[in-house]
Amino acid sequence: MTDDLNGALKLIDEQIKCQKIKMVGQPFVKQSLIYAFTTENITGYLSKLSLKNKNNALSVLASGDQLFSLATLGFKNVDTFDSNALTSYYALGLKLAALIKYNYQEFLKFFTLVFSTSSLEELNDLINSLLPLMSKKYRLFWQQLLDFNYQNQKDLPKPLNLMQMLLMNKNINPKRCPYLLNAQNYQLAQDNINKMHITFKCLNALDIPDTYHEKYDLILLSNICDYLYKYWDYNWPYSKLKEYTNKLMLNLNSKGVLALAYLIHKYNSYDSSYLYHLIPSSSVTLNSLTNESLINFANISNDSINKTIKDALLLVKKK
């Protein structure tokens, strides 16, 4: 935990010193800023997949919204991964504790408050109230983070909000996540999360085939493919994706689904067309695809649904 705590403290310290909330550090490294809530329409794609009687999943952790949405659907075992180790302290520490402690309306109110309060004391009280519900590792992390933040900002006239310094995309949009759609779904997530077996590993998605040897009914990679240019260079070919897909298919059960890539703003319903390059920084087009398929669903920006441009999911189903 020491490296993760030091990494988080560095992110905070840099912003405190310049007295400004800003993007700091490098994205998608072992200790980097965390997504507070998803930017994806998880509800849109999960509602189009046949997931009845599916129990085992492998998912990127990120904000935790994929995991909690799978809890609503009754998944029993979920292995999570992320290249950013800090995601586990947020999603499996603070956010999971809030899910356990609060009812639906209280959960939404809690996150509205922790993102907006300018009082160090109020923020400390809000997060301290969750500490008893966290495992020791996560409890110690938040205790030390709160103490560092308080000691370094208590004498400042306008202290910065700790959660704003650590998190990105703090806009809560219940339409995007099955577990936040309504109080009934939220209650399902609450009921099921305590019965789920959840693991986390900090790793690069390209290392999944060499790290995990279990079989899954569902694998969720979010938009990780958007960033594979870091390893495959710009304009990488479909053959690279196909090679990676073939390895991941070994981790799927029969009838399993690999959600290979979330494609934002890729489908135009006006003329029923996809943008030429499906995955940014790649040369993958619609004509490149072989056994993959695409599903389209609403793009949700803020509180509105785009009537023309939709998001899509590139997926592969195992026979």
Backbone as numpy.savetxt, mean C-alpha at the origin, in Angstrom:
# Nx Ny Nz CAx CAy CAz Cx Cy Cz
15.49 -3.22 14.37 14.68 -2.01 14.37 15.53 -0.74 14.37
16.76 -0.83 14.85 17.61 0.37 15.00 17.79 1.11 13.70
18.09 0.40 12.62 18.29 1.05 11.32 17.00 1.71 10.85
15.87 1.04 11.05 14.59 1.59 10.61 14.25 2.85 11.41
14.46 2.80 12.71 14.19 3.98 13.55 15.09 5.13 13.14
16.37 4.86 12.96 17.31 5.92 12.57 16.93 6.51 11.21
16.47 5.64 10.30 16.05 6.13 9.00 14.85 7.05 9.10
13.88 6.67 9.95 12.69 7.51 10.15 13.06 8.83 10.82
13.94 8.76 11.80 14.37 9.97 12.50 15.09 10.94 11.55
15.83 10.39 10.63 16.54 11.23 9.66 15.56 11.97 8.77
14.50 11.28 8.35 13.48 11.92 7.51 12.82 13.08 8.25
12.53 12.84 9.53 11.88 13.87 10.35 12.82 15.02 10.64
14.04 14.69 11.02 15.02 15.71 11.42 15.30 16.70 10.30
15.39 16.19 9.09 15.68 17.05 7.94 14.58 18.10 7.75
13.33 17.70 7.98 12.20 18.62 7.80 12.09 19.60 8.98
12.37 19.10 10.19 12.34 19.99 11.36 13.39 21.10 11.21
14.56 20.72 10.73 15.64 21.71 10.62 15.31 22.82 9.63
14.60 22.49 8.57 14.24 23.54 7.60 12.83 24.07 7.84
12.16 23.52 8.86 10.81 23.96 9.24 9.84 23.98 8.06
9.87 22.85 7.33 9.00 22.76 6.17 8.69 21.29 5.86
7.42 20.99 5.63 7.03 19.66 5.17 7.43 19.53 3.71
8.24 18.54 3.38 8.67 18.38 2.00 9.05 16.93 1.74
9.20 16.62 0.47 9.66 15.29 0.08 11.14 15.19 0.42
11.49 14.21 1.25 12.88 14.02 1.63 13.27 12.56 1.38
14.56 12.33 1.26 15.04 10.97 1.04 14.74 10.50 -0.37
15.07 9.25 -0.62 14.83 8.63 -1.92 13.57 7.76 -1.84
12.72 7.79 -2.86 11.52 6.95 -2.83 11.85 5.47 -3.00
11.06 4.63 -2.36 11.13 3.18 -2.52 12.49 2.59 -2.15
13.10 3.15 -1.11 14.29 2.53 -0.54 13.91 2.01 0.84
14.86 1.45 1.56 14.53 0.71 2.78 13.90 1.57 3.86
14.28 2.82 3.96 13.63 3.75 4.90 13.26 5.00 4.12
12.00 5.08 3.72 11.54 6.22 2.93 10.12 6.58 3.34
9.62 7.67 2.78 8.27 8.12 3.10 7.24 7.04 2.76
6.15 7.04 3.51 5.15 5.97 3.44 3.84 6.51 2.87
3.16 5.71 2.07 1.82 6.07 1.63 0.85 5.85 2.78
0.12 6.90 3.14 -0.85 6.79 4.23 -2.08 6.00 3.79
-2.56 6.29 2.58 -3.69 5.59 2.00 -3.42 5.37 0.52
-4.07 4.38 -0.04 -3.81 4.00 -1.42 -4.23 5.08 -2.41
-3.57 5.10 -3.54 -3.99 5.95 -4.65 -4.75 5.12 -5.69
-4.87 3.82 -5.45 -5.51 2.90 -6.39 -6.99 2.69 -6.05
-7.75 2.28 -7.05 -9.13 1.86 -6.84 -9.13 0.35 -6.57
-8.79 -0.01 -5.33 -8.73 -1.42 -4.96 -10.12 -2.06 -5.06
-11.13 -1.31 -4.67 -12.50 -1.79 -4.79 -12.82 -2.15 -6.24
-12.36 -1.31 -7.16 -12.65 -1.52 -8.58 -12.15 -2.84 -9.10
-10.89 -3.19 -8.78 -10.37 -4.43 -9.37 -10.72 -5.66 -8.56
-10.78 -5.56 -7.23 -11.13 -6.75 -6.45 -12.56 -7.20 -6.74
-13.44 -6.24 -7.05 -14.83 -6.59 -7.34 -14.98 -7.33 -8.66
-13.95 -7.26 -9.52 -14.01 -7.91 -10.82 -13.28 -9.26 -10.84
-12.64 -9.61 -9.72 -11.93 -10.88 -9.65 -12.78 -11.92 -8.91
-12.69 -13.15 -9.33 -13.43 -14.24 -8.67 -12.60 -14.73 -7.49
-12.93 -14.24 -6.31 -12.12 -14.52 -5.13 -12.87 -15.31 -4.05
-14.02 -15.86 -4.41 -14.78 -16.65 -3.45 -13.98 -17.90 -3.07
-13.92 -18.17 -1.79 -13.20 -19.35 -1.25 -11.69 -19.28 -1.49
-11.16 -18.08 -1.70 -9.72 -17.89 -1.80 -9.18 -17.54 -0.42
-8.09 -18.16 -0.03 -7.60 -18.01 1.34 -6.21 -17.41 1.47
-5.35 -17.64 0.49 -3.94 -17.28 0.63 -3.53 -16.22 -0.39
-2.88 -15.18 0.09 -2.47 -14.10 -0.81 -1.08 -13.61 -0.47
-0.41 -13.09 -1.49 0.86 -12.38 -1.34 0.62 -10.98 -1.88
0.91 -9.97 -1.06 0.59 -8.60 -1.48 1.67 -7.63 -1.05
1.88 -6.61 -1.88 2.68 -5.48 -1.44 1.98 -4.89 -0.22
2.75 -4.39 0.75 2.13 -3.85 1.95 1.73 -2.39 1.76
2.67 -1.55 1.38 2.40 -0.12 1.14 1.62 0.49 2.30
0.45 1.04 2.03 -0.35 1.70 3.07 -1.09 0.71 3.95
-1.11 -0.56 3.55 -1.89 -1.56 4.28 -3.29 -1.73 3.74
-3.70 -0.88 2.80 -5.09 -0.92 2.32 -5.40 -2.20 1.54
-4.42 -2.74 0.81 -4.66 -4.02 0.15 -4.90 -5.12 1.19
-4.07 -5.16 2.21 -4.19 -6.17 3.27 -5.54 -6.08 3.96
-5.95 -4.90 4.38 -7.20 -4.76 5.12 -8.40 -5.03 4.21
-8.27 -4.75 2.92 -9.34 -5.07 1.98 -9.47 -6.58 1.81
-8.34 -7.30 1.82 -8.38 -8.75 1.74 -8.99 -9.35 3.00
-8.82 -8.65 4.13 -9.46 -9.09 5.37 -10.98 -9.03 5.23
-11.48 -7.98 4.60 -12.91 -7.86 4.37 -13.43 -9.01 3.52
-12.60 -9.48 2.59 -13.00 -10.57 1.70 -12.80 -11.95 2.31
-12.25 -12.02 3.52 -12.14 -13.29 4.22 -10.89 -14.10 3.97
-9.84 -13.47 3.42 -8.57 -14.19 3.25 -8.02 -14.55 4.62
-7.46 -15.75 4.71 -6.98 -16.25 6.01 -5.48 -16.08 6.21
-4.71 -16.12 5.14 -3.25 -16.02 5.22 -2.76 -15.00 4.19
-2.07 -13.98 4.66 -1.55 -12.96 3.74 -0.09 -12.68 4.09
0.79 -12.99 3.15 2.20 -12.61 3.27 2.36 -11.25 2.58
2.99 -10.32 3.27 3.18 -8.99 2.68 4.67 -8.70 2.52
4.96 -7.82 1.57 6.35 -7.42 1.32 6.37 -5.96 0.92
7.52 -5.34 1.04 7.70 -3.97 0.56 9.19 -3.66 0.59
9.65 -2.86 -0.35 11.05 -2.45 -0.35 11.32 -1.42 0.74
10.25 -0.81 1.25 10.35 0.20 2.31 10.00 -0.44 3.65
10.98 -0.65 4.51 10.74 -1.30 5.79 9.80 -0.51 6.68
9.73 0.81 6.51 8.90 1.64 7.38 7.41 1.38 7.18
7.03 0.79 6.05 5.61 0.51 5.82 5.05 -0.42 6.89
5.86 -1.34 7.40 5.34 -2.28 8.40 5.04 -1.59 9.73
5.85 -0.59 10.08 5.62 0.13 11.34 4.33 0.95 11.28
4.04 1.44 10.09 2.80 2.20 9.91 1.59 1.28 9.74
1.66 0.40 8.72 0.48 -0.41 8.38 0.19 -1.50 9.42
1.23 -2.22 9.85 1.04 -3.32 10.80 1.17 -2.88 12.24
1.63 -1.65 12.44 1.72 -1.09 13.78 0.57 -0.14 14.04
0.72 1.10 13.61 -0.26 2.14 13.93 -1.62 1.91 13.27
-1.64 1.64 11.98 -2.92 1.56 11.26 -3.72 0.32 11.68
-3.02 -0.79 11.86 -3.70 -2.01 12.33 -4.27 -1.80 13.73
-3.52 -1.13 14.60 -4.00 -0.85 15.95 -5.26 0.02 15.91
-5.29 1.00 15.00 -6.47 1.85 14.86 -7.66 1.05 14.36
-7.42 0.13 13.45 -8.49 -0.73 12.94 -9.09 -1.58 14.06
-8.24 -2.09 14.92 -8.69 -2.93 16.02 -9.45 -2.10 17.08
-8.95 -0.91 17.36 -9.49 -0.10 18.46 -10.80 0.61 18.12
-10.89 1.16 16.92 -11.97 2.09 16.62 -13.07 1.47 15.75
-14.27 2.02 15.89 -15.32 1.66 14.95 -15.10 2.47 13.66
-15.96 2.27 12.70 -15.78 2.85 11.37 -15.62 4.37 11.40
-16.56 5.07 12.02 -16.50 6.53 12.05 -15.33 7.02 12.88
-15.03 6.33 13.97 -13.89 6.71 14.82 -12.57 6.56 14.08
-12.45 5.51 13.26 -11.24 5.28 12.47 -11.00 6.44 11.52
-12.04 6.84 10.78 -11.91 7.95 9.84 -11.58 9.25 10.58
-12.21 9.46 11.73 -11.96 10.66 12.52 -10.53 10.68 13.05
-10.04 9.51 13.50 -8.69 9.42 14.04 -7.66 9.89 13.01
-7.77 9.37 11.78 -6.76 9.73 10.78 -6.92 11.17 10.31
-8.12 11.69 10.31 -8.30 13.11 10.01 -7.59 13.95 11.05
-7.69 13.56 12.31 -7.06 14.32 13.39 -5.54 14.21 13.38
-5.02 13.00 13.23 -3.55 12.86 13.31 -2.85 13.53 12.14
-3.56 13.70 11.02 -2.95 14.39 9.88 -3.07 15.90 9.98
-3.99 16.39 10.81 -4.28 17.81 10.80 -3.88 18.58 12.06
-3.73 17.88 13.19 -3.47 18.60 14.44 -2.11 19.31 14.42
-2.10 20.48 15.00 -0.85 21.24 15.12 -0.30 21.16 16.55
-0.98 20.38 17.40 -0.58 20.25 18.80 0.27 19.00 19.01
1.47 19.17 19.50 2.33 18.02 19.80 1.68 17.13 20.85
1.05 17.76 21.83 0.44 17.00 22.93 -0.75 16.18 22.43
-1.57 16.77 21.58 -2.72 16.04 21.06 -2.28 14.86 20.20
-1.28 15.09 19.36 -0.79 14.00 18.51 -0.21 12.88 19.36
0.56 13.22 20.37 1.12 12.21 21.26 0.02 11.41 21.94
-1.02 12.08 22.39 -2.13 11.40 23.06 -2.84 10.44 22.11
-3.05 10.88 20.88 -3.75 10.05 19.90 -2.96 8.77 19.60
-1.67 8.92 19.36 -0.86 7.75 19.02 -0.57 6.90 20.24
-0.34 7.52 21.39 -0.11 6.76 22.62 -1.29 5.86 22.97
-2.49 6.28 22.61 -3.67 5.49 22.92 -3.69 4.16 22.16
-2.88 4.07 21.09 -2.84 2.85 20.29 -1.69 1.91 20.69
-0.74 2.42 21.42 0.47 1.64 21.73 0.18 0.29 22.39
-0.78 0.21 23.33 -1.04 -1.11 23.95 -1.52 -2.18 22.97
-2.01 -1.75 21.80 -2.52 -2.69 20.81 -1.47 -3.11 19.79
-0.27 -2.58 19.91 0.81 -2.91 18.98 1.73 -3.98 19.57
2.39 -4.72 18.70 3.42 -5.64 19.16 4.59 -4.81 19.69
5.46 -5.42 20.47 6.55 -4.70 21.13 7.42 -3.93 20.16
7.75 -4.54 19.05 8.62 -3.90 18.07 8.03 -2.58 17.58
6.77 -2.60 17.22 6.13 -1.40 16.70 5.87 -0.39 17.81
5.55 -0.86 19.00 5.31 0.03 20.13 6.56 0.84 20.48
7.71 0.17 20.54 8.96 0.86 20.86 9.32 1.87 19.78
9.07 1.52 18.53 9.37 2.41 17.41 8.59 3.72 17.56
7.27 3.61 17.78 6.44 4.81 17.87 6.73 5.61 19.13
7.03 4.92 20.22 7.38 5.64 21.44 8.62 6.51 21.24
9.65 5.93 20.63 10.89 6.68 20.42 10.72 7.77 19.37
9.89 7.51 18.38 9.63 8.51 17.35 8.89 9.71 17.95
7.89 9.44 18.76 7.13 10.51 19.42 8.03 11.33 20.34
8.88 10.65 21.09 9.77 11.34 22.02 10.75 12.25 21.29
11.35 11.73 20.21 12.29 12.52 19.41 11.58 13.75 18.84
10.40 13.53 18.29 9.65 14.63 17.68 9.29 15.70 18.72
8.86 15.26 19.89 8.47 16.21 20.94 9.68 17.01 21.44
10.77 16.31 21.73 11.95 16.99 22.27 12.54 17.99 21.28
12.41 17.71 20.00 13.01 18.59 18.99 12.07 19.68 18.51
10.79 19.63 18.92 9.86 20.65 18.45 9.11 21.39 19.56
9.29 20.97 20.80 8.48 21.53 21.89 8.69 23.04 22.09
9.83 23.56 21.68 10.11 24.99 21.87 9.91 25.81 20.61
9.43 25.14 19.55 9.22 25.86 18.29 7.84 26.51 18.28
7.72 27.70 17.72 6.42 28.39 17.70 5.37 27.67 16.85
5.82 27.03 15.76 4.90 26.32 14.88 5.46 24.93 14.56
5.27 23.97 15.48 5.79 22.63 15.23 5.12 21.96 14.04
5.88 21.18 13.32 5.36 20.44 12.17 4.65 19.17 12.64
3.68 18.74 11.85 2.93 17.53 12.16 3.76 16.31 11.81
3.99 15.46 12.80 4.83 14.26 12.62 4.33 13.38 11.49
3.03 13.15 11.42 2.48 12.25 10.42 2.62 12.83 9.01
2.54 14.15 8.91 2.73 14.77 7.61 4.18 14.67 7.16
5.10 14.61 8.12 6.52 14.47 7.78 6.86 13.05 7.33
6.09 12.07 7.79 6.39 10.67 7.49 5.60 10.10 6.31
4.43 10.69 6.03 3.48 10.06 5.14 3.17 10.88 3.90
2.84 10.17 2.83 2.37 10.78 1.58 0.92 10.36 1.36
0.24 11.06 0.48 -1.15 10.76 0.11 -2.02 10.55 1.34
-2.25 11.62 2.06 -3.02 11.56 3.30 -4.51 11.74 3.06
-4.92 11.74 1.78 -6.33 11.87 1.44 -7.04 10.52 1.64
-8.00 10.49 2.55 -8.76 9.26 2.81 -9.94 9.21 1.87
-9.96 8.24 0.97 -11.08 8.09 0.05 -11.69 6.71 0.24
-12.78 6.60 1.02 -13.38 5.29 1.32 -13.82 4.51 0.09
-14.09 5.21 -1.02 -14.56 4.51 -2.22 -13.48 3.59 -2.80
-12.24 3.88 -2.51 -11.15 3.12 -3.11 -10.90 1.77 -2.44
-11.34 1.61 -1.20 -10.97 0.42 -0.42 -12.21 -0.32 0.07
-12.34 -1.60 -0.22 -13.50 -2.37 0.26 -13.74 -2.26 1.75
-12.67 -2.23 2.55 -12.86 -2.21 4.01 -13.34 -0.86 4.52
-13.26 0.18 3.69 -13.72 1.51 4.09 -14.99 1.95 3.37
-15.56 1.10 2.54 -16.75 1.48 1.79 -17.92 1.82 2.70
-18.06 1.05 3.76 -19.17 1.26 4.68 -18.84 0.58 6.01
-19.70 0.82 7.00 -19.47 0.29 8.34 -19.53 -1.24 8.36
-20.35 -1.82 7.49 -20.47 -3.28 7.47 -19.18 -3.94 6.98
-18.62 -3.40 5.91 -17.35 -3.93 5.41 -16.23 -3.74 6.42
-16.23 -2.59 7.07 -15.22 -2.31 8.09 -15.31 -3.33 9.23
-16.53 -3.64 9.63 -16.73 -4.62 10.70 -16.21 -5.99 10.28
-16.40 -6.34 9.01 -15.86 -7.61 8.50 -14.34 -7.64 8.60
-13.71 -6.52 8.23 -12.25 -6.44 8.34 -11.81 -6.58 9.78
-12.50 -5.92 10.69 -12.19 -6.02 12.12 -12.32 -7.46 12.61
-13.41 -8.10 12.24 -13.67 -9.47 12.69 -12.62 -10.44 12.16
-12.21 -10.22 10.91 -11.34 -11.19 10.25 -9.85 -10.95 10.50
-9.46 -9.69 10.76 -8.04 -9.37 10.86 -7.37 -10.10 12.01
-8.10 -10.30 13.10 -7.53 -10.99 14.26 -7.35 -12.48 14.02
-8.04 -13.00 13.00 -7.93 -14.42 12.68 -6.97 -14.68 11.53
-6.47 -13.61 10.92 -5.57 -13.76 9.78 -4.15 -14.03 10.24
-3.45 -14.81 9.45 -2.00 -14.99 9.66 -1.30 -14.05 8.69
-0.57 -13.07 9.24 0.05 -12.02 8.43 1.56 -12.03 8.66
2.32 -11.98 7.59 3.78 -11.86 7.69 4.24 -10.65 6.89
5.45 -10.20 7.15 6.04 -9.11 6.38 7.51 -9.36 6.15
7.96 -9.09 4.93 9.38 -9.13 4.61 9.73 -7.88 3.81
10.85 -7.28 4.17 11.34 -6.13 3.43 12.19 -6.64 2.28
11.66 -6.52 1.07 12.42 -7.02 -0.09 11.94 -6.37 -1.37
12.77 -6.46 -2.37 12.46 -6.00 -3.72 11.54 -7.03 -4.37
10.55 -6.57 -5.10 9.59 -7.48 -5.74 10.26 -8.46 -6.69
11.40 -8.07 -7.26 12.11 -8.99 -8.16 12.67 -10.20 -7.43
12.75 -10.09 -6.09 13.29 -11.19 -5.29 12.20 -12.15 -4.80
10.96 -11.89 -5.14 9.86 -12.75 -4.68 10.07 -14.22 -5.06
10.39 -14.53 -6.32 10.51 -15.94 -6.70 11.58 -16.70 -5.92
12.64 -15.99 -5.49 13.71 -16.65 -4.75 13.48 -16.64 -3.25
12.48 -15.90 -2.80 12.23 -15.74 -1.36 11.03 -16.54 -0.88
9.96 -16.48 -1.66 8.72 -17.17 -1.28 8.58 -18.47 -2.06
8.24 -19.52 -1.35 8.05 -20.82 -1.99 6.66 -21.39 -1.73
5.81 -20.56 -1.09 4.42 -20.97 -0.86 3.61 -20.81 -2.13
2.40 -21.33 -2.10 1.46 -21.19 -3.21 0.33 -20.26 -2.79
-0.06 -19.38 -3.69 -1.06 -18.38 -3.36 -2.23 -18.43 -4.34
-3.39 -18.00 -3.83 -4.56 -17.85 -4.69 -4.55 -16.50 -5.38
-3.83 -15.55 -4.81 -3.79 -14.19 -5.35 -2.45 -13.54 -5.03
-1.85 -12.89 -6.02 -0.64 -12.10 -5.83 -0.93 -10.69 -6.32
-0.70 -9.69 -5.46 -0.95 -8.28 -5.80 0.35 -7.50 -5.82
0.72 -7.00 -7.00 1.96 -6.26 -7.14 1.76 -4.75 -7.27
0.50 -4.29 -7.22 0.23 -2.85 -7.31 0.86 -2.31 -8.60
1.52 -1.15 -8.53 2.13 -0.53 -9.72 3.64 -0.67 -9.71
4.14 -1.72 -9.08 5.58 -1.93 -8.99 6.24 -1.96 -10.36
5.54 -2.47 -11.36 6.12 -2.55 -12.71 6.49 -1.17 -13.27
5.85 -0.12 -12.75 6.19 1.24 -13.21 7.63 1.60 -12.91
8.23 0.91 -11.95 9.57 1.28 -11.47 10.65 0.26 -11.84
10.28 -0.69 -12.67 11.26 -1.71 -13.04 12.34 -1.19 -13.99
12.15 0.02 -14.50 13.20 0.62 -15.33 14.49 0.81 -14.54
14.38 0.87 -13.21 15.57 1.03 -12.38 16.50 -0.18 -12.50
15.92 -1.31 -12.88 16.69 -2.55 -12.96 16.83 -3.05 -14.40
15.86 -2.70 -15.24 15.84 -3.19 -16.61 16.12 -2.09 -17.64
16.36 -0.90 -17.17 16.64 0.26 -18.02 15.33 0.76 -18.67
15.40 1.94 -19.26 14.23 2.51 -19.90 13.89 1.74 -21.18
12.62 1.75 -21.50 12.13 1.09 -22.70 12.35 -0.43 -22.67
12.30 -1.00 -21.46 12.51 -2.44 -21.34 11.44 -3.22 -22.09
11.80 -4.38 -22.62 10.89 -5.11 -23.52 9.94 -6.05 -22.78
8.94 -6.49 -23.51 7.96 -7.44 -22.99 8.62 -8.73 -22.53
9.68 -9.14 -23.19 10.35 -10.39 -22.83 10.81 -10.39 -21.37
11.21 -9.23 -20.86 11.59 -9.11 -19.45 10.40 -9.39 -18.55
9.28 -8.80 -18.89 8.06 -8.99 -18.10 7.62 -10.44 -18.15
7.72 -11.05 -19.31 7.30 -12.44 -19.48 8.17 -13.38 -18.65
9.44 -13.14 -18.63 10.35 -13.96 -17.83 10.02 -13.85 -16.34
9.76 -12.64 -15.90 9.40 -12.41 -14.50 8.05 -13.07 -14.17
7.10 -12.91 -15.06 5.78 -13.50 -14.86 5.86 -15.01 -14.73
6.63 -15.64 -15.58 6.76 -17.10 -15.54 7.29 -17.58 -14.19
8.19 -16.83 -13.61 8.71 -17.20 -12.29 7.63 -17.05 -11.22
6.87 -15.96 -11.30 5.83 -15.72 -10.31 4.70 -16.73 -10.40
4.46 -17.25 -11.59 3.39 -18.22 -11.77 3.64 -19.50 -10.97
4.90 -19.76 -10.66 5.22 -20.94 -9.85 4.71 -20.78 -8.42
4.42 -19.55 -8.03 3.90 -19.28 -6.69 2.37 -19.26 -6.64
1.73 -19.58 -7.75 0.27 -19.56 -7.79 -0.33 -20.95 -7.68
-1.43 -21.05 -6.94 -2.24 -22.26 -6.92 -2.99 -22.39 -8.24
-3.54 -23.55 -8.49 -4.42 -23.72 -9.63 -5.59 -22.76 -9.50
-5.95 -22.09 -10.59 -7.00 -21.07 -10.63 -6.58 -19.78 -9.93
-5.29 -19.68 -9.58 -4.81 -18.48 -8.91 -4.71 -17.31 -9.87
-4.65 -16.09 -9.30 -4.60 -14.86 -10.09 -3.37 -14.05 -9.72
-2.63 -13.64 -10.73 -1.50 -12.74 -10.56 -1.89 -11.37 -11.07
-2.07 -10.41 -10.16 -2.35 -9.02 -10.54 -1.01 -8.36 -10.78
-0.59 -8.39 -12.02 0.79 -8.06 -12.39 1.09 -6.57 -12.36
0.12 -5.77 -12.77 0.41 -4.33 -12.84 -0.88 -3.52 -12.78
-0.88 -2.52 -11.89 -1.97 -1.56 -11.85 -1.65 -0.46 -12.84
-2.57 -0.21 -13.77 -2.34 0.74 -14.85 -3.28 1.93 -14.69
-2.77 3.03 -14.20 -3.60 4.20 -13.94 -3.79 5.03 -15.21
-5.04 5.46 -15.45 -5.37 6.34 -16.58 -5.01 5.71 -17.93
-5.18 4.42 -18.08 -4.71 3.76 -19.31 -5.81 3.45 -20.31
-7.08 3.50 -19.88 -8.17 3.11 -20.78 -9.11 4.27 -21.03
-9.38 4.53 -22.31 -10.29 5.59 -22.71 -11.61 4.95 -23.13
-12.64 5.10 -22.30 -13.92 4.45 -22.59 -14.65 5.12 -23.76
-14.25 6.35 -24.09 -14.90 7.06 -25.20 -14.67 6.33 -26.52
-13.43 5.89 -26.75 -13.15 5.17 -28.01 -12.66 3.75 -27.76
-12.83 3.25 -26.51 -12.48 1.86 -26.15 -11.03 1.53 -26.50
-10.13 2.39 -26.10 -8.72 2.18 -26.44 -7.84 2.32 -25.21
-6.66 1.67 -25.30 -5.65 1.79 -24.25 -4.54 2.70 -24.75
-3.88 3.37 -23.82 -2.69 4.12 -24.20 -1.66 3.15 -24.79
-0.85 3.66 -25.69 0.04 2.78 -26.44 0.98 2.02 -25.51
1.67 2.72 -24.63 2.56 2.06 -23.68 1.79 1.78 -22.41
1.56 0.50 -22.14 0.75 0.12 -20.99 1.47 0.40 -19.68
2.77 0.12 -19.66 3.56 0.30 -18.44 4.60 1.40 -18.70
4.59 2.45 -17.89 5.54 3.55 -18.10 6.99 3.05 -18.17
7.75 3.70 -19.03 9.19 3.42 -19.19 9.48 2.04 -19.78
8.44 1.38 -20.30 8.64 0.09 -20.97 8.21 0.22 -22.43
8.44 -0.83 -23.19 7.95 -0.87 -24.56 6.75 -1.82 -24.68
6.16 -2.18 -23.55 5.03 -3.11 -23.53 3.77 -2.42 -24.05
3.17 -2.99 -25.07 1.92 -2.48 -25.65 0.86 -3.57 -25.60
-0.34 -3.21 -25.99 -1.44 -4.18 -26.04 -1.09 -5.35 -26.96
-0.42 -5.05 -28.06 -0.06 -6.09 -29.02 1.05 -7.01 -28.50
1.76 -6.59 -27.44 2.83 -7.41 -26.87 2.28 -8.61 -26.12
1.10 -8.45 -25.56 0.58 -9.42 -24.61 0.30 -10.78 -25.25
0.49 -11.81 -24.44 0.22 -13.17 -24.90 -0.90 -13.79 -24.07
-0.56 -14.32 -22.90 -1.60 -14.94 -22.06 -2.12 -14.03 -20.96
-1.70 -12.77 -20.97 -2.21 -11.81 -19.99 -3.58 -11.28 -20.45
-4.32 -10.74 -19.51 -5.59 -10.09 -19.84 -5.69 -8.77 -19.10
-6.64 -7.95 -19.51 -6.84 -6.64 -18.91 -8.28 -6.49 -18.44
-8.45 -5.89 -17.27 -9.79 -5.51 -16.82 -9.78 -4.01 -16.56
-10.90 -3.37 -16.85 -11.02 -1.93 -16.69 -12.01 -1.61 -15.58
-11.78 -0.50 -14.91 -12.66 -0.08 -13.82 -12.46 1.42 -13.61
-13.30 1.99 -12.79 -13.31 3.45 -12.62 -12.02 3.98 -12.05
-11.62 5.13 -12.54 -10.56 5.90 -11.90 -11.22 6.86 -10.93
-10.76 6.83 -9.67 -11.33 7.70 -8.64 -10.30 8.75 -8.26
-10.57 9.98 -8.61 -9.68 11.09 -8.26 -10.40 11.96 -7.24
-9.79 12.13 -6.09 -10.44 12.83 -4.98 -11.75 12.12 -4.67
-12.89 12.80 -4.77 -14.16 12.15 -4.49 -14.99 11.91 -5.75
-14.39 12.15 -6.91 -15.14 12.02 -8.15 -14.65 10.84 -8.98
-15.56 10.29 -9.78 -15.24 9.19 -10.67 -15.10 9.74 -12.08
-13.98 9.47 -12.70 -13.73 9.93 -14.07 -14.66 9.17 -15.02
-15.44 9.89 -15.80 -16.43 9.26 -16.66 -15.85 8.76 -17.97
-14.67 9.22 -18.31 -14.08 8.83 -19.60 -12.83 7.97 -19.44
-11.89 8.41 -18.63 -10.63 7.70 -18.46 -10.74 6.71 -17.30
-10.38 5.48 -17.56 -10.46 4.44 -16.54 -9.07 3.89 -16.23
-8.97 3.23 -15.10 -7.77 2.49 -14.75 -7.93 1.06 -15.24
-6.84 0.33 -15.25 -6.87 -1.06 -15.69 -5.93 -1.90 -14.84
-6.14 -3.19 -14.91 -5.28 -4.14 -14.21 -4.81 -5.18 -15.21
-3.49 -5.34 -15.28 -2.90 -6.37 -16.12 -2.74 -7.62 -15.27
-3.39 -8.72 -15.69 -3.36 -9.90 -14.84 -3.17 -11.17 -15.65
-2.75 -12.21 -14.92 -2.57 -13.54 -15.51 -3.27 -14.54 -14.59
-4.03 -15.43 -15.19 -4.74 -16.45 -14.42 -4.13 -17.82 -14.70
-3.93 -18.57 -13.65 -3.37 -19.90 -13.81 -4.48 -20.91 -14.02
-4.28 -21.81 -14.93 -5.31 -22.80 -15.24 -5.39 -23.86 -14.15
